[in-house]
Coordinates of C-alpha atoms (C1' of nucleotides) in Angstrom, one line a residue:
Chain A
M1 CA 14.2 13.5 4.4
H2 CA 16.3 12.4 1.4
I3 CA 14.8 12.2 -2.0
Y4 CA 16.2 10.6 -5.2
D5 CA 16.0 13.2 -7.8
S6 CA 15.6 11.6 -11.2
V7 CA 16.9 14.6 -13.0
Q8 CA 20.2 14.8 -11.1
K9 CA 20.2 11.1 -10.6
T10 CA 21.2 11.2 -7.0
K11 CA 19.7 11.1 -3.6
L12 CA 19.5 14.6 -2.2
P13 CA 18.7 16.0 1.2
F14 CA 15.2 17.5 0.9
E15 CA 15.0 21.2 1.5
P16 CA 11.7 22.7 0.7
I17 CA 11.4 26.2 -1.0
K18 CA 9.4 27.4 2.0
N19 CA 10.3 26.3 5.5
G20 CA 8.0 23.6 6.7
E21 CA 5.9 23.5 3.6
V22 CA 5.9 21.1 0.7
S23 CA 4.2 21.5 -2.7
I24 CA 3.8 18.4 -4.8
Y25 CA 2.3 18.0 -8.3
V26 CA 1.8 14.5 -9.6
C27 CA 0.7 13.7 -13.1
G28 CA -2.6 11.9 -12.9
P29 CA -4.5 9.8 -15.4
T30 CA -6.1 10.7 -18.8
V31 CA -9.6 9.7 -18.1
Y32 CA -10.8 7.7 -21.0
D33 CA -10.6 4.2 -19.6
D34 CA -10.3 2.2 -16.4
A35 CA -7.2 2.5 -14.2
H36 CA -4.9 -0.5 -14.1
L37 CA -2.4 -1.7 -11.6
G38 CA 0.2 0.7 -12.9
H39 CA -1.9 3.7 -12.1
A40 CA -2.5 2.2 -8.7
R41 CA 1.2 1.9 -8.0
S42 CA 1.9 5.4 -9.0
S43 CA -0.9 6.7 -6.7
L44 CA 0.3 4.5 -3.9
A45 CA 3.9 5.7 -4.2
F46 CA 3.0 9.3 -4.0
D47 CA 0.5 8.6 -1.3
L48 CA 3.4 7.2 0.7
L49 CA 5.4 10.3 0.0
K50 CA 2.6 12.5 1.2
R51 CA 2.1 10.5 4.4
T52 CA 5.8 10.5 5.1
L53 CA 6.3 14.2 4.7
T54 CA 3.2 14.8 6.8
A55 CA 4.5 12.6 9.5
L56 CA 7.7 14.6 9.4
N57 CA 5.6 17.6 10.2
Y58 CA 5.6 19.3 6.9
K59 CA 2.5 21.0 5.7
V60 CA 1.9 19.2 2.5
T61 CA -0.1 20.4 -0.5
M62 CA -0.5 17.9 -3.2
A63 CA -2.1 18.3 -6.5
K64 CA -3.0 15.5 -8.9
N65 CA -4.6 16.4 -12.2
F66 CA -7.1 14.7 -14.4
T67 CA -6.4 15.1 -18.1
D68 CA -9.9 15.4 -19.4
I69 CA -9.2 16.8 -22.9
D70 CA -7.4 14.4 -25.1
D71 CA -7.4 12.6 -28.5
K72 CA -8.3 9.3 -26.9
I73 CA -11.3 10.9 -25.1
I74 CA -12.5 12.4 -28.3
K75 CA -12.2 9.1 -30.0
K76 CA -14.3 7.6 -27.2
V77 CA -16.9 10.3 -27.7
E78 CA -17.1 9.4 -31.4
E79 CA -17.3 5.7 -30.6
T80 CA -19.9 5.9 -27.9
G81 CA -22.0 8.9 -28.8
K82 CA -21.7 10.0 -25.3
S83 CA -20.6 13.5 -24.3
M84 CA -17.1 14.2 -23.3
E85 CA -18.3 15.3 -19.9
E86 CA -20.2 12.0 -19.4
I87 CA -17.2 10.0 -20.2
T88 CA -14.6 11.9 -18.2
S89 CA -16.8 12.2 -15.1
F90 CA -17.6 8.5 -15.2
Y91 CA -13.9 7.5 -15.2
I92 CA -12.9 10.2 -12.7
D93 CA -15.5 8.9 -10.2
R94 CA -14.4 5.3 -10.8
Y95 CA -10.7 6.2 -10.4
L96 CA -11.3 8.0 -7.1
E97 CA -13.4 5.2 -5.8
E98 CA -10.9 2.5 -6.7
M99 CA -8.0 4.5 -5.3
S100 CA -9.9 5.0 -2.1
S101 CA -10.3 1.2 -1.8
L102 CA -6.5 1.1 -1.8
G103 CA -6.4 3.7 1.0
V104 CA -5.0 6.4 -1.2
Q105 CA -5.7 9.8 0.4
R106 CA -7.3 12.4 -1.9
A107 CA -5.1 15.1 -3.3
D108 CA -5.6 18.5 -1.9
I109 CA -6.1 19.9 -5.4
E110 CA -7.5 17.9 -8.3
P111 CA -7.4 20.2 -11.3
K112 CA -8.9 19.3 -14.6
A113 CA -7.8 20.6 -18.0
T114 CA -11.3 21.8 -18.8
E115 CA -11.3 23.9 -15.7
S116 CA -7.9 25.4 -16.4
L117 CA -8.4 26.8 -19.9
Q118 CA -7.9 30.4 -18.9
A119 CA -4.6 29.6 -17.3
I120 CA -3.6 27.5 -20.3
E121 CA -4.5 30.3 -22.7
N122 CA -2.6 32.8 -20.6
M123 CA 0.5 30.7 -20.6
I124 CA 0.4 30.1 -24.3
Q125 CA -0.2 33.7 -25.1
K126 CA 2.8 34.6 -22.9
L127 CA 5.0 32.2 -24.8
I128 CA 3.8 33.6 -28.1
D129 CA 4.4 37.2 -26.9
T130 CA 7.9 36.4 -25.8
D131 CA 8.6 34.5 -29.0
F132 CA 9.1 31.2 -27.4
A133 CA 6.1 29.9 -29.3
Y134 CA 4.7 30.4 -32.8
V135 CA 1.5 30.0 -34.6
I136 CA 1.5 28.2 -37.9
S137 CA -1.0 28.7 -40.8
T138 CA -3.5 26.2 -39.5
G139 CA -3.7 28.0 -36.1
D140 CA -1.7 25.3 -34.3
V141 CA 0.7 26.7 -31.8
Y142 CA 4.1 25.2 -31.3
F143 CA 6.8 25.6 -28.7
D144 CA 10.1 26.6 -30.2
T145 CA 12.6 24.3 -28.5
S146 CA 15.6 26.0 -30.1
K147 CA 14.8 29.1 -28.0
D148 CA 15.2 27.3 -24.8
S149 CA 18.9 26.7 -24.2
N150 CA 18.2 24.4 -21.3
Y151 CA 16.0 22.1 -23.4
G152 CA 17.1 18.5 -22.6
N153 CA 18.2 19.2 -19.1
I154 CA 15.4 17.0 -17.6
S155 CA 15.8 13.8 -19.6
H156 CA 19.5 14.4 -20.6
R157 CA 18.6 13.7 -24.2
V158 CA 21.0 15.2 -26.7
A159 CA 19.5 16.9 -29.7
E160 CA 18.8 14.3 -32.4
D161 CA 18.5 14.8 -36.1
D162 CA 15.4 12.7 -36.4
D163 CA 12.0 14.0 -36.2
S164 CA 11.4 12.4 -32.9
Q165 CA 8.3 14.4 -31.8
S166 CA 6.4 14.5 -34.9
R167 CA 5.9 11.0 -36.1
V168 CA 2.2 11.3 -35.7
V169 CA 1.4 14.8 -36.8
H170 CA 3.6 15.8 -39.7
T171 CA 3.8 19.4 -40.6
N172 CA 6.5 21.1 -42.5
E173 CA 5.9 24.4 -40.7
K174 CA 7.6 23.2 -37.6
R175 CA 10.8 25.1 -37.1
N176 CA 12.7 22.4 -35.3
P177 CA 12.1 18.6 -35.2
K178 CA 11.6 18.7 -31.4
D179 CA 9.0 21.5 -31.3
F180 CA 5.8 20.3 -29.9
A181 CA 2.2 21.5 -29.9
L182 CA 0.9 23.8 -27.2
W183 CA -2.4 24.2 -29.0
K184 CA -4.2 22.2 -31.6
T185 CA -6.8 23.8 -33.9
C186 CA -10.0 22.0 -34.2
K187 CA -10.2 20.3 -37.6
G188 CA -13.8 19.7 -38.3
D189 CA -17.0 20.4 -36.3
E190 CA -15.7 18.7 -33.1
D191 CA -17.5 19.8 -30.0
I192 CA -14.3 20.1 -28.1
C193 CA -13.3 23.4 -29.3
Y194 CA -12.4 26.5 -27.3
D195 CA -12.0 30.0 -28.6
T196 CA -8.8 31.9 -27.9
S197 CA -7.1 34.8 -29.4
F198 CA -4.8 32.6 -31.5
S199 CA -7.3 30.0 -32.7
K200 CA -10.3 27.8 -32.0
G201 CA -9.0 24.5 -30.7
R202 CA -7.8 22.6 -27.6
P203 CA -4.7 22.4 -25.5
G204 CA -1.8 20.0 -26.2
W205 CA -1.0 17.5 -23.6
H206 CA 2.0 19.1 -21.9
I207 CA 0.7 22.6 -21.4
E208 CA -2.0 21.7 -19.0
C209 CA 0.3 20.6 -16.2
S210 CA 2.5 23.7 -16.5
A211 CA -0.5 26.0 -16.5
M212 CA -2.2 24.3 -13.6
I213 CA 0.9 24.4 -11.5
E214 CA 1.2 28.2 -12.0
K215 CA -2.5 28.5 -11.3
H216 CA -2.5 26.6 -8.0
F217 CA 0.9 27.1 -6.5
E218 CA 2.6 30.3 -5.5
G219 CA 6.2 29.1 -5.9
S220 CA 9.3 31.2 -5.4
D221 CA 11.8 33.2 -7.5
T222 CA 13.6 30.0 -8.4
Y223 CA 11.0 27.2 -8.5
S224 CA 7.3 26.8 -8.9
I225 CA 6.9 23.7 -6.8
D226 CA 9.1 21.4 -4.6
I227 CA 8.4 18.0 -6.1
H228 CA 7.0 16.9 -9.4
G229 CA 6.1 13.3 -9.8
G230 CA 4.8 10.8 -12.2
G231 CA 5.6 7.5 -13.9
A232 CA 9.0 6.9 -15.4
D233 CA 7.6 7.0 -18.9
L234 CA 6.7 10.6 -18.4
L235 CA 10.3 11.8 -18.1
F236 CA 10.5 12.2 -21.8
P237 CA 8.9 13.9 -23.6
H238 CA 6.2 15.0 -21.2
H239 CA 8.2 16.4 -18.3
E240 CA 11.0 17.7 -20.5
N241 CA 8.3 19.7 -22.4
E242 CA 6.6 20.8 -19.2
A243 CA 9.9 22.1 -17.8
A244 CA 10.7 23.9 -21.0
Q245 CA 7.3 25.7 -21.2
S246 CA 7.4 26.7 -17.6
R247 CA 11.0 27.8 -17.6
C248 CA 10.3 30.1 -20.6
A249 CA 7.0 31.4 -19.3
T250 CA 8.0 32.0 -15.7
G251 CA 11.7 32.7 -15.9
H252 CA 12.5 30.0 -13.3
E253 CA 12.6 26.2 -13.1
L254 CA 9.4 24.3 -12.7
S255 CA 10.3 21.9 -9.9
K256 CA 13.1 21.6 -7.4
Y257 CA 12.9 17.8 -7.2
W258 CA 11.6 15.2 -9.7
M259 CA 10.4 11.8 -8.7
H260 CA 9.5 9.0 -11.0
N261 CA 8.0 5.6 -10.1
G262 CA 8.9 2.4 -11.8
F263 CA 6.4 0.2 -13.8
V264 CA 4.2 -2.6 -12.9
Q265 CA 5.1 -5.5 -15.1
I266 CA 3.3 -8.7 -16.1
D267 CA 5.7 -11.5 -17.0
G268 CA 8.6 -9.1 -17.1
E269 CA 6.9 -6.7 -19.5
K270 CA 5.6 -3.3 -18.8
M271 CA 1.8 -3.2 -18.3
S272 CA 0.3 -0.9 -20.7
K273 CA -2.9 -0.4 -22.6
S274 CA -1.1 -0.6 -26.0
L275 CA 0.4 -3.9 -25.1
G276 CA -3.0 -5.2 -24.1
N277 CA -1.6 -6.8 -20.9
S278 CA -3.4 -4.5 -18.5
F279 CA -4.7 -5.9 -15.2
F280 CA -7.4 -3.4 -14.3
L281 CA -7.6 -2.2 -10.8
G282 CA -11.4 -2.8 -10.7
D283 CA -10.9 -6.4 -11.6
A284 CA -8.1 -6.9 -9.1
L285 CA -10.3 -5.4 -6.4
K286 CA -13.0 -8.0 -7.1
I287 CA -10.5 -10.8 -6.3
Y288 CA -8.2 -9.2 -3.7
D289 CA -8.8 -7.0 -0.7
G290 CA -7.8 -3.4 -1.3
E291 CA -5.6 -3.3 1.8
V292 CA -3.7 -6.4 0.8
L293 CA -3.3 -5.0 -2.7
R294 CA -2.0 -1.8 -1.2
Y295 CA 0.5 -3.6 1.0
Y296 CA 1.7 -5.7 -1.9
L297 CA 2.0 -2.9 -4.4
N298 CA 3.8 -0.8 -1.9
S299 CA 6.1 -3.5 -0.7
V300 CA 8.7 -2.9 -3.4
H301 CA 10.6 0.4 -3.6
Y302 CA 8.8 2.9 -5.8
R303 CA 11.6 3.4 -8.2
N304 CA 12.0 -0.3 -9.0
D305 CA 9.9 -2.1 -11.5
F306 CA 7.3 -4.3 -10.0
N307 CA 6.6 -7.7 -11.4
F308 CA 3.1 -8.7 -10.5
S309 CA 2.5 -12.3 -9.4
E310 CA -0.4 -13.8 -7.5
E311 CA 2.0 -15.9 -5.5
E312 CA 3.9 -12.9 -4.2
L313 CA 0.6 -11.2 -3.4
Q314 CA -0.3 -14.2 -1.1
T315 CA 3.1 -13.9 0.5
A316 CA 2.5 -10.2 1.1
K317 CA -0.8 -11.1 2.7
K318 CA 0.8 -13.5 5.1
R319 CA 3.0 -10.8 6.3
L320 CA 0.1 -8.4 6.8
D321 CA -1.8 -11.2 8.5
K322 CA 0.9 -11.3 11.2
L323 CA 0.4 -7.7 12.0
Y324 CA -3.3 -8.3 12.3
R325 CA -2.9 -11.3 14.5
L326 CA -0.9 -9.1 16.9
K327 CA -3.6 -6.6 16.7
K328 CA -6.1 -9.3 17.5
R329 CA -4.0 -10.1 20.5
V330 CA -4.0 -6.7 22.0
S331 CA -7.7 -6.4 21.2
S332 CA -9.2 -3.0 21.1
G333 CA -8.9 -0.2 23.5
K334 CA -7.1 3.1 23.8
G335 CA -3.5 3.3 22.8
S336 CA -0.9 5.1 24.9
T337 CA 2.1 6.5 23.1
V338 CA 4.1 5.0 20.3
N339 CA 7.3 3.4 21.2
K340 CA 10.0 6.0 20.5
N341 CA 12.6 3.7 19.0
F342 CA 10.0 2.1 16.8
K343 CA 8.7 5.4 15.6
K344 CA 12.2 6.7 14.9
S345 CA 13.2 3.5 13.0
L346 CA 10.1 3.7 10.8
L347 CA 10.5 7.4 10.1
D348 CA 14.2 7.0 9.4
A349 CA 13.5 4.2 6.9
M350 CA 10.8 6.2 5.1
S351 CA 12.9 9.4 5.2
D352 CA 15.5 7.6 3.1
D353 CA 13.8 8.1 -0.2
L354 CA 10.8 6.0 1.1
N355 CA 12.7 2.9 1.9
I356 CA 9.6 0.7 2.4
S357 CA 11.5 -2.6 2.6
K358 CA 13.4 -1.3 5.6
A359 CA 10.2 0.0 7.1
L360 CA 8.4 -3.3 6.7
S361 CA 11.3 -5.2 8.3
V362 CA 11.1 -2.7 11.2
I363 CA 7.4 -3.6 11.6
D364 CA 8.1 -7.4 11.3
E365 CA 10.7 -7.0 14.1
M366 CA 8.3 -5.1 16.3
V367 CA 5.6 -7.7 15.7
A368 CA 8.0 -10.5 16.7
T369 CA 9.4 -8.8 19.7
T370 CA 5.9 -7.9 21.0
N371 CA 4.6 -11.4 20.5
D372 CA 7.6 -12.7 22.4
A373 CA 6.9 -10.3 25.2
F374 CA 3.2 -11.3 25.4
D375 CA 4.2 -15.0 25.4
A376 CA 6.2 -14.3 28.5
D377 CA 3.7 -11.9 30.1
P378 CA 0.2 -12.2 28.5
K379 CA -1.3 -9.5 30.7
N380 CA 1.2 -6.7 30.2
K381 CA -1.2 -3.8 30.0
A382 CA 1.3 -1.2 29.3
L383 CA 2.6 -3.1 26.4
K384 CA -0.9 -3.7 25.1
K385 CA -1.5 0.0 25.0
E386 CA 1.8 0.8 23.5
T387 CA 1.2 -1.8 20.8
I388 CA -2.1 -0.3 20.0
A389 CA -0.5 3.0 19.6
N390 CA 2.3 1.5 17.4
I391 CA -0.2 0.0 15.1
E392 CA -2.1 3.2 14.8
F393 CA 1.1 4.9 13.8
I394 CA 1.7 2.3 11.1
E395 CA -1.8 3.0 9.8
T396 CA -1.2 6.8 9.7
L397 CA 2.3 6.5 8.1
L398 CA 1.8 3.6 5.7
G399 CA -1.9 3.2 5.3
F400 CA -2.5 -0.3 6.4
G401 CA -3.3 -2.1 9.7
G402 CA -6.3 0.2 10.4
K403 CA -9.1 -2.4 10.2
E404 CA -10.7 -4.1 13.1
P405 CA -8.7 -7.4 13.2
F406 CA -11.6 -9.8 13.5
S407 CA -13.3 -8.4 10.4
Y408 CA -10.0 -8.3 8.6
F409 CA -9.8 -12.1 8.9
Q410 CA -13.4 -12.5 7.9
I411 CA -13.3 -10.6 4.6
G412 CA -15.4 -12.6 2.1
V413 CA -17.2 -14.6 4.6
D414 CA -21.0 -14.1 4.5
E415 CA -23.4 -14.3 7.4
S416 CA -24.7 -17.8 6.8
L417 CA -21.2 -19.3 6.5
K418 CA -20.2 -17.4 9.6
A419 CA -23.1 -19.0 11.5
Q420 CA -22.2 -22.4 10.2
I421 CA -18.6 -22.0 11.3
E422 CA -19.7 -20.9 14.8
T423 CA -22.0 -23.8 15.2
L424 CA -19.3 -26.2 14.2
I425 CA -16.8 -24.6 16.6
I426 CA -19.3 -25.0 19.5
Q427 CA -19.8 -28.7 18.6
R428 CA -16.1 -29.2 18.4
S429 CA -15.6 -27.5 21.8
E430 CA -18.1 -29.9 23.3
A431 CA -16.4 -32.9 21.8
K432 CA -13.1 -31.6 23.1
K433 CA -14.6 -31.2 26.6
E434 CA -15.6 -34.9 26.5
K435 CA -12.1 -35.7 25.2
N436 CA -13.6 -37.1 22.1
F437 CA -10.7 -36.0 19.9
E438 CA -11.7 -38.2 17.0
R439 CA -14.9 -36.3 16.7
S440 CA -13.3 -32.9 17.3
D441 CA -10.8 -33.6 14.5
T442 CA -13.5 -34.6 12.2
I443 CA -15.3 -31.3 12.8
R444 CA -12.1 -29.4 12.3
N445 CA -11.7 -31.1 8.9
E446 CA -15.2 -30.0 8.0
I447 CA -14.2 -26.4 9.0
T448 CA -11.0 -26.6 7.0
A449 CA -13.0 -27.8 4.0
L450 CA -15.0 -24.6 4.2
G451 CA -11.7 -22.6 3.7
I452 CA -11.4 -21.7 7.3
S453 CA -8.6 -22.3 9.7
I454 CA -9.0 -22.4 13.5
M455 CA -6.8 -21.8 16.4
D456 CA -7.4 -22.8 20.0
T457 CA -6.4 -20.2 22.5
P458 CA -6.9 -19.8 26.3
D459 CA -9.8 -17.5 25.4
G460 CA -11.5 -20.0 23.2
T461 CA -11.3 -21.1 19.6
L462 CA -10.7 -18.4 17.0
W463 CA -11.1 -18.7 13.3
E464 CA -9.8 -17.1 10.2
K465 CA -10.5 -17.3 6.5
A466 CA -7.5 -19.2 5.1
Chain B
rG1 C1' 19.8 2.8 -34.6
rG2 C1' 20.2 6.5 -30.2
rA3 C1' 19.7 7.2 -24.6
rG4 C1' 19.2 5.1 -19.8
rC5 C1' 18.1 1.6 -15.8
rC6 C1' 18.8 -3.2 -13.6
rA7 C1' 21.3 -8.2 -12.3
rU8 C1' 22.1 -10.0 -4.1
rC9 C1' 19.9 -17.2 -0.9
rG10 C1' 14.7 -21.9 -4.1
rC11 C1' 11.2 -17.2 -4.5
rC12 C1' 10.4 -11.7 -3.2
rA13 C1' 13.7 -8.0 -1.5
rA14 C1' 17.1 -4.1 1.6
rG15 C1' 22.0 -2.7 1.6
rU16 C1' 23.8 6.8 2.8
rU17 C1' 29.4 8.5 1.9
rG18 C1' 33.8 1.2 -0.1
rG19 C1' 35.0 -2.0 5.9
rU20 C1' 33.5 -7.5 5.8
rA21 C1' 25.6 -9.6 3.3
rA22 C1' 18.5 -6.7 6.7
rG23 C1' 13.6 -8.6 6.5
rG24 C1' 9.6 -11.8 4.5
rC25 C1' 8.0 -16.5 2.0
rC26 C1' 9.5 -21.6 1.6
rG27 C1' 12.3 -25.5 4.0
rU28 C1' 14.2 -27.6 8.6
rA29 C1' 15.1 -28.8 14.1
rG30 C1' 12.8 -27.6 18.7
rA31 C1' 9.4 -25.0 22.7
rU32 C1' 4.1 -24.9 23.1
rU33 C1' -0.5 -28.0 21.9
rG34 C1' -4.8 -34.0 23.0
rC35 C1' -3.2 -33.4 17.8
rA36 C1' -3.1 -29.0 15.1
rA37 C1' -3.2 -23.8 14.0
rA38 C1' -1.2 -19.4 15.9
rU39 C1' 3.2 -17.7 18.6
rC40 C1' 8.3 -18.1 20.0
rU41 C1' 13.6 -20.1 19.5
rG42 C1' 17.7 -22.3 16.5
rC43 C1' 19.5 -23.5 11.5
rU44 C1' 19.3 -22.1 6.2
rA45 C1' 24.2 -16.9 0.7
rU46 C1' 32.5 -17.3 3.1
rU47 C1' 28.9 -14.8 -1.0
rC48 C1' 26.4 -10.5 -4.2
rA49 C1' 25.5 -12.4 -13.3
rC50 C1' 30.7 -12.9 -15.4
rC51 C1' 35.9 -11.0 -16.3
rA52 C1' 39.6 -7.5 -15.3
rG53 C1' 41.2 -3.1 -12.5
rU54 C1' 41.6 0.7 -8.4
rU55 C1' 42.3 -0.2 -2.9
rC56 C1' 45.0 -2.5 3.2
rG57 C1' 39.8 -3.7 2.0
rA58 C1' 34.3 -3.7 -3.2
rG59 C1' 27.7 -6.3 -3.5
rU60 C1' 29.0 -1.1 -3.1
rC61 C1' 34.1 2.7 -7.4
rU62 C1' 36.2 2.1 -12.9
rG63 C1' 36.4 -0.6 -17.7
rG64 C1' 34.6 -4.6 -20.4
rU65 C1' 31.3 -9.1 -21.3
rU66 C1' 26.5 -11.5 -20.9
rG67 C1' 21.3 -11.3 -19.8
rG68 C1' 16.7 -8.5 -18.8
rC69 C1' 13.7 -4.1 -18.9
rU70 C1' 12.5 1.0 -20.2
rC71 C1' 12.5 5.6 -23.1
rC72 C1' 13.1 7.8 -28.1
rU73 C1' 5.0 7.2 -30.5
rC74 C1' -0.3 7.7 -26.4
rC75 C1' 1.1 5.9 -21.7
rA76 C1' 1.5 5.8 -14.3

RNA sequence: GGAGCCAUCGCCAAGUUGGUAAGGCCGUAGAUUGCAAAUCUGCUAUUCACCAGUUCGAGUCUGGUUGGCUCCUCCA
């Protein structure tokens, strides 16, 4: 396995801290609103990572957090009058449900900030005790970036003169412009207020990830975890700050490898809530099948930006359709063993920093070769069984191709339409038997008008939703 | 203003250590079909934004130009 490390900016051979085991922490969403396609892509990218490492026989433990304490959540509480817990649990459930429609496997650990307060307090206290952090008059706790000589190593940002991290909250008690809040004192009578030895308040954004990682992973003398992931926008300041806190609190580096996924763009611009160009996952799932969305969003390498277009999504679907037509051709039954070369090619591709384009081309090639072989020898049982196994392997590794093929092509077709189609097909078959091709073509036009395409095979007429 | 990423066929998109351009969509010519659809086969970038350099040899390395995006503020 080779992984592109976004801190060293090179592809590196992956060598886990512990032989045969991999620990991964991915920054999850702040749960105050619906997930958009960008969240989906991030989830999908790291789902691919987990599946690939698992297929490579690593024992993978992946954690993905939910930030459930945050200014935007508090704002939502004030706006709606609902409790914080009501809001966060609503969006967490929704998030998990939508990700599951995309075939994203659940993380092994799903920590929440509200359930990690002790760990957070411990870490902050430790930083205060060792003088890496300081409490100001209001009770806010800041991390002293000047005490960490390695500060800047993650994002490679040189120290700037400007007050880059305090444009929102200005305080003249900060020792350095880049110092950031570990703990924020509660101002008024907010209900989100936790008591600690330094003050009543709530954690800053960056500390929760560091604390959770220490809480849930054992780590080693040199690193807490193997891989830390998230969106490219988290590189600075979030991951820089996380790395600094953890380094100073634990005495070693936070993560051995750092992976960042590119953005989903709409018309060449980053999709973000602040720009108001979000395409929400829930809305997308109403229009498109989750599996097709998955295939599409995963079809571009995770580090590249992804420009969303409906046209490209349809192209992606056509490609997926071909796999399902082959699956239809081998029908159901027990698979034998995966073709060795095919398996190796797929794993080789994915082992190269998740080269999905290569992997998909390997699949396309397998589909074409297999169809070719079936054209020559339609009753090749051994090939049938091998193909079933091959497709099962695709499903395990890449998370698509697992549906029953006939139902895949009938998504969105209700029972009454189905009955109508089948009646028309029978009528057309009768017309064909009588060689009344004029009539059979008329019926086919009727079927086409229903949004259905048909194909005559030796086993009868099959149909698909166009 | 500071920092970084990207630029490959009409469209999408691969391209480890530089060695002579994957794959998909579209288009097109065929096989097959009553005709289609599906499937298969052939064809479809002497060329990798532009300029200069290093080299026997560069899409791949170096410098510059142009264009696009991102981060520096919450953000996947």
